[in-house]
Structures are given as C-alpha cells and as structure tokens.
C-alpha cells in the first residue's frame, strides 16, 4: 500500500471510522442538518437582513428526523434521542406559519403583484389595498 492509502485505511477503518449503513445515515443527517445554516446565511446576505427561509425549516425537519432515526435505531443513546425527539414541533409550526403567511397574500388590482398581508398600499405601484 502506498503512503496515502495507508493513512486513509488503518486497521480496517477509513479515516479512523468503522463504516456501516447507519454511520452513512448519521453523516447524511448531520450534513442535511448543518446545510440549513448555509441556506439561512445565503438568504440573509442576499436580502441584507436576517431572513429564515422556508428551506431552513425543511432542512431542520429532515436532518433532525434522520438524526433521530440514527439515535433510535443505531446509537441507542438517551441523551442523543432526547436532543432530537421534540425538535420537529417548532419546525413544523414554522412551516405552517410560513404557508399561512404566503396564502394570506393578496393580488394588487393595480399591477398584479402579490402583496404581503396587512399591507395598506401596494409596495410596487402604490394602489390602496383592501
Ligand atoms: Zn401594485
């Protein structure tokens, strides 16, 4: 074996990790959960204000459920299981609020754009709403 291969593979471990299907599931859960920070950061930088996009909540929900499965079916660790057992509640609640907020938008009679709820005037053309 060459030097690089022997550094990567050592005592039947790749990168010092004993791999199995649940290890892969756990790392995927971590990657999905961690990726939400980049999504939120990107949205915030793009808008130049703190924004929590809907994708953040979907990634939070998906990542935490994968990690909960990892904890329940592989790790069997009560601390880990408890850390992810109830996090889905605020994630789903935030998704419901996002959906309701989107549905509450109205269409401007002046220019046809979607107007945020509780707006008195169209931010695009200035037509009075409601
Ligand atoms: Zn308008």
PDB file of C-alpha atoms and ligand atoms in Angstrom:
ATOM      1  CA  UNK A   1       0.000   0.000   0.000  1.00  0.00           C
ATOM      2  CA  UNK A   2       1.222   3.478  -0.749  1.00  0.00           C
ATOM      3  CA  UNK A   3       1.512   6.096   1.972  1.00  0.00           C
ATOM      4  CA  UNK A   4      -1.764   7.944   1.242  1.00  0.00           C
ATOM      5  CA  UNK A   5      -3.793   4.714   1.152  1.00  0.00           C
ATOM      6  CA  UNK A   6      -2.258   3.531   4.424  1.00  0.00           C
ATOM      7  CA  UNK A   7      -3.070   6.895   6.035  1.00  0.00           C
ATOM      8  CA  UNK A   8      -6.720   6.709   4.880  1.00  0.00           C
ATOM      9  CA  UNK A   9      -7.174   3.000   5.644  1.00  0.00           C
ATOM     10  CA  UNK A  10      -5.846   1.889   9.018  1.00  0.00           C
ATOM     11  CA  UNK A  11      -6.871  -1.255  10.959  1.00  0.00           C
ATOM     12  CA  UNK A  12      -9.881  -1.769   8.649  1.00  0.00           C
ATOM     13  CA  UNK A  13     -11.037   1.795   9.352  1.00  0.00           C
ATOM     14  CA  UNK A  14     -11.407   4.519   6.742  1.00  0.00           C
ATOM     15  CA  UNK A  15     -10.483   7.942   8.165  1.00  0.00           C
ATOM     16  CA  UNK A  16     -10.459   6.312  11.593  1.00  0.00           C
ATOM     17  CA  UNK A  17     -14.158   5.368  11.264  1.00  0.00           C
ATOM     18  CA  UNK A  18     -15.672   1.894  11.257  1.00  0.00           C
ATOM     19  CA  UNK A  19     -18.250   2.243   8.468  1.00  0.00           C
ATOM     20  CA  UNK A  20     -21.706   0.677   8.241  1.00  0.00           C
ATOM     21  CA  UNK A  21     -25.085   1.711   6.798  1.00  0.00           C
ATOM     22  CA  UNK A  22     -26.165   3.576   9.938  1.00  0.00           C
ATOM     23  CA  UNK A  23     -22.896   5.538  10.016  1.00  0.00           C
ATOM     24  CA  UNK A  24     -23.674   6.735   6.489  1.00  0.00           C
ATOM     25  CA  UNK A  25     -27.260   7.608   7.559  1.00  0.00           C
ATOM     26  CA  UNK A  26     -25.891   9.528  10.563  1.00  0.00           C
ATOM     27  CA  UNK A  27     -23.443  11.516   8.435  1.00  0.00           C
ATOM     28  CA  UNK A  28     -26.183  12.296   5.886  1.00  0.00           C
ATOM     29  CA  UNK A  29     -28.410  13.519   8.756  1.00  0.00           C
ATOM     30  CA  UNK A  30     -25.571  15.717  10.007  1.00  0.00           C
ATOM     31  CA  UNK A  31     -24.917  17.101   6.508  1.00  0.00           C
ATOM     32  CA  UNK A  32     -28.610  17.893   5.928  1.00  0.00           C
ATOM     33  CA  UNK A  33     -28.989  19.482   9.377  1.00  0.00           C
ATOM     34  CA  UNK A  34     -25.772  21.511   9.029  1.00  0.00           C
ATOM     35  CA  UNK A  35     -26.597  22.670   5.481  1.00  0.00           C
ATOM     36  CA  UNK A  36     -29.510  24.728   6.834  1.00  0.00           C
ATOM     37  CA  UNK A  37     -27.025  27.269   8.213  1.00  0.00           C
ATOM     38  CA  UNK A  38     -25.637  27.920   4.735  1.00  0.00           C
ATOM     39  CA  UNK A  39     -29.165  28.298   3.316  1.00  0.00           C
ATOM     40  CA  UNK A  40     -30.065  30.797   6.054  1.00  0.00           C
ATOM     41  CA  UNK A  41     -26.772  32.647   5.719  1.00  0.00           C
ATOM     42  CA  UNK A  42     -27.142  32.915   1.933  1.00  0.00           C
ATOM     43  CA  UNK A  43     -30.728  34.215   2.230  1.00  0.00           C
ATOM     44  CA  UNK A  44     -29.637  36.760   4.840  1.00  0.00           C
ATOM     45  CA  UNK A  45     -26.688  38.010   2.760  1.00  0.00           C
ATOM     46  CA  UNK A  46     -28.873  38.209  -0.357  1.00  0.00           C
ATOM     47  CA  UNK A  47     -31.573  40.306   1.347  1.00  0.00           C
ATOM     48  CA  UNK A  48     -29.130  42.222   3.585  1.00  0.00           C
ATOM     49  CA  UNK A  49     -31.390  41.498   6.549  1.00  0.00           C
ATOM     50  CA  UNK A  50     -31.837  38.458   8.786  1.00  0.00           C
ATOM     51  CA  UNK A  51     -34.095  36.042   6.905  1.00  0.00           C
ATOM     52  CA  UNK A  52     -35.144  32.487   7.783  1.00  0.00           C
ATOM     53  CA  UNK A  53     -36.309  30.913   4.506  1.00  0.00           C
ATOM     54  CA  UNK A  54     -38.752  28.014   4.322  1.00  0.00           C
ATOM     55  CA  UNK A  55     -35.900  25.733   3.151  1.00  0.00           C
ATOM     56  CA  UNK A  56     -34.229  26.265   6.545  1.00  0.00           C
ATOM     57  CA  UNK A  57     -37.192  24.646   8.300  1.00  0.00           C
ATOM     58  CA  UNK A  58     -37.416  21.773   5.788  1.00  0.00           C
ATOM     59  CA  UNK A  59     -33.680  21.049   6.234  1.00  0.00           C
ATOM     60  CA  UNK A  60     -34.071  21.299  10.027  1.00  0.00           C
ATOM     61  CA  UNK A  61     -37.003  18.874   9.985  1.00  0.00           C
ATOM     62  CA  UNK A  62     -35.390  16.393   7.587  1.00  0.00           C
ATOM     63  CA  UNK A  63     -31.965  16.474   9.263  1.00  0.00           C
ATOM     64  CA  UNK A  64     -33.357  16.128  12.779  1.00  0.00           C
ATOM     65  CA  UNK A  65     -35.629  13.204  11.796  1.00  0.00           C
ATOM     66  CA  UNK A  66     -32.678  11.398  10.163  1.00  0.00           C
ATOM     67  CA  UNK A  67     -30.584  12.020  13.296  1.00  0.00           C
ATOM     68  CA  UNK A  68     -33.484  10.869  15.495  1.00  0.00           C
ATOM     69  CA  UNK A  69     -33.648   7.612  13.487  1.00  0.00           C
ATOM     70  CA  UNK A  70     -29.870   7.253  13.880  1.00  0.00           C
ATOM     71  CA  UNK A  71     -30.198   7.735  17.646  1.00  0.00           C
ATOM     72  CA  UNK A  72     -33.195   5.410  17.988  1.00  0.00           C
ATOM     73  CA  UNK A  73     -32.138   2.517  15.764  1.00  0.00           C
ATOM     74  CA  UNK A  74     -28.332   2.596  15.916  1.00  0.00           C
ATOM     75  CA  UNK A  75     -26.877   4.698  18.713  1.00  0.00           C
ATOM     76  CA  UNK A  76     -29.439   3.796  21.413  1.00  0.00           C
ATOM     77  CA  UNK A  77     -28.287   6.821  23.402  1.00  0.00           C
ATOM     78  CA  UNK A  78     -30.954   8.537  25.522  1.00  0.00           C
ATOM     79  CA  UNK A  79     -29.187  11.936  25.515  1.00  0.00           C
ATOM     80  CA  UNK A  80     -28.933  11.912  21.713  1.00  0.00           C
ATOM     81  CA  UNK A  81     -32.528  10.676  21.275  1.00  0.00           C
ATOM     82  CA  UNK A  82     -33.896  13.327  23.648  1.00  0.00           C
ATOM     83  CA  UNK A  83     -31.945  16.043  21.791  1.00  0.00           C
ATOM     84  CA  UNK A  84     -33.905  15.292  18.591  1.00  0.00           C
ATOM     85  CA  UNK A  85     -37.173  13.820  19.936  1.00  0.00           C
ATOM     86  CA  UNK A  86     -39.143  17.077  20.068  1.00  0.00           C
ATOM     87  CA  UNK A  87     -37.349  19.484  17.717  1.00  0.00           C
ATOM     88  CA  UNK A  88     -39.819  18.646  14.903  1.00  0.00           C
ATOM     89  CA  UNK A  89     -42.565  20.578  16.765  1.00  0.00           C
ATOM     90  CA  UNK A  90     -41.204  24.140  16.195  1.00  0.00           C
ATOM     91  CA  UNK A  91     -40.008  23.167  12.683  1.00  0.00           C
ATOM     92  CA  UNK A  92     -43.490  22.018  11.612  1.00  0.00           C
ATOM     93  CA  UNK A  93     -45.099  25.009  13.353  1.00  0.00           C
ATOM     94  CA  UNK A  94     -42.789  27.381  11.449  1.00  0.00           C
ATOM     95  CA  UNK A  95     -43.651  25.637   8.153  1.00  0.00           C
ATOM     96  CA  UNK A  96     -47.390  26.014   8.924  1.00  0.00           C
ATOM     97  CA  UNK A  97     -46.936  29.720   9.707  1.00  0.00           C
ATOM     98  CA  UNK A  98     -44.891  30.172   6.503  1.00  0.00           C
ATOM     99  CA  UNK A  99     -47.663  28.533   4.473  1.00  0.00           C
ATOM    100  CA  UNK A 100     -50.440  30.588   6.117  1.00  0.00           C
ATOM    101  CA  UNK A 101     -48.498  33.806   5.610  1.00  0.00           C
ATOM    102  CA  UNK A 102     -47.979  33.004   1.921  1.00  0.00           C
ATOM    103  CA  UNK A 103     -51.676  32.127   1.493  1.00  0.00           C
ATOM    104  CA  UNK A 104     -52.705  35.425   3.128  1.00  0.00           C
ATOM    105  CA  UNK A 105     -51.045  37.482   0.358  1.00  0.00           C
ATOM    106  CA  UNK A 106     -53.410  39.378  -1.936  1.00  0.00           C
ATOM    107  CA  UNK A 107     -53.009  40.343  -5.578  1.00  0.00           C
ATOM    108  CA  UNK A 108     -52.682  44.065  -6.354  1.00  0.00           C
ATOM    109  CA  UNK A 109     -55.520  45.325  -8.571  1.00  0.00           C
ATOM    110  CA  UNK A 110     -53.182  47.964  -9.996  1.00  0.00           C
ATOM    111  CA  UNK A 111     -50.122  45.956 -11.096  1.00  0.00           C
ATOM    112  CA  UNK A 112     -50.944  42.326 -10.303  1.00  0.00           C
ATOM    113  CA  UNK A 113     -48.057  41.586  -7.899  1.00  0.00           C
ATOM    114  CA  UNK A 114     -48.513  39.639  -4.656  1.00  0.00           C
ATOM    115  CA  UNK A 115     -48.868  41.971  -1.675  1.00  0.00           C
ATOM    116  CA  UNK A 116     -47.894  40.907   1.860  1.00  0.00           C
ATOM    117  CA  UNK A 117     -50.744  40.520   4.370  1.00  0.00           C
ATOM    118  CA  UNK A 118     -51.770  43.601   6.388  1.00  0.00           C
ATOM    119  CA  UNK A 119     -50.395  45.959   3.736  1.00  0.00           C
ATOM    120  CA  UNK A 120     -52.373  49.164   3.219  1.00  0.00           C
ATOM    121  CA  UNK A 121     -50.712  50.083  -0.083  1.00  0.00           C
ATOM    122  CA  UNK A 122     -49.041  48.127  -2.878  1.00  0.00           C
ATOM    123  CA  UNK A 123     -45.267  48.416  -2.402  1.00  0.00           C
ATOM    124  CA  UNK A 124     -44.848  48.374  -6.208  1.00  0.00           C
ATOM    125  CA  UNK A 125     -47.438  50.806  -7.625  1.00  0.00           C
ATOM    126  CA  UNK A 126     -48.882  52.480  -4.522  1.00  0.00           C
ATOM    127  CA  UNK A 127     -52.529  51.457  -5.108  1.00  0.00           C
ATOM    128  CA  UNK A 128     -54.570  51.339  -1.876  1.00  0.00           C
ATOM    129  CA  UNK A 129     -55.268  47.733  -0.846  1.00  0.00           C
ATOM    130  CA  UNK A 130     -58.388  46.329   0.823  1.00  0.00           C
TER     131      UNK A 130
HETATM  132 ZN1  LIG B   1     -49.485  47.277  -7.358  1.00  0.00          ZN
END
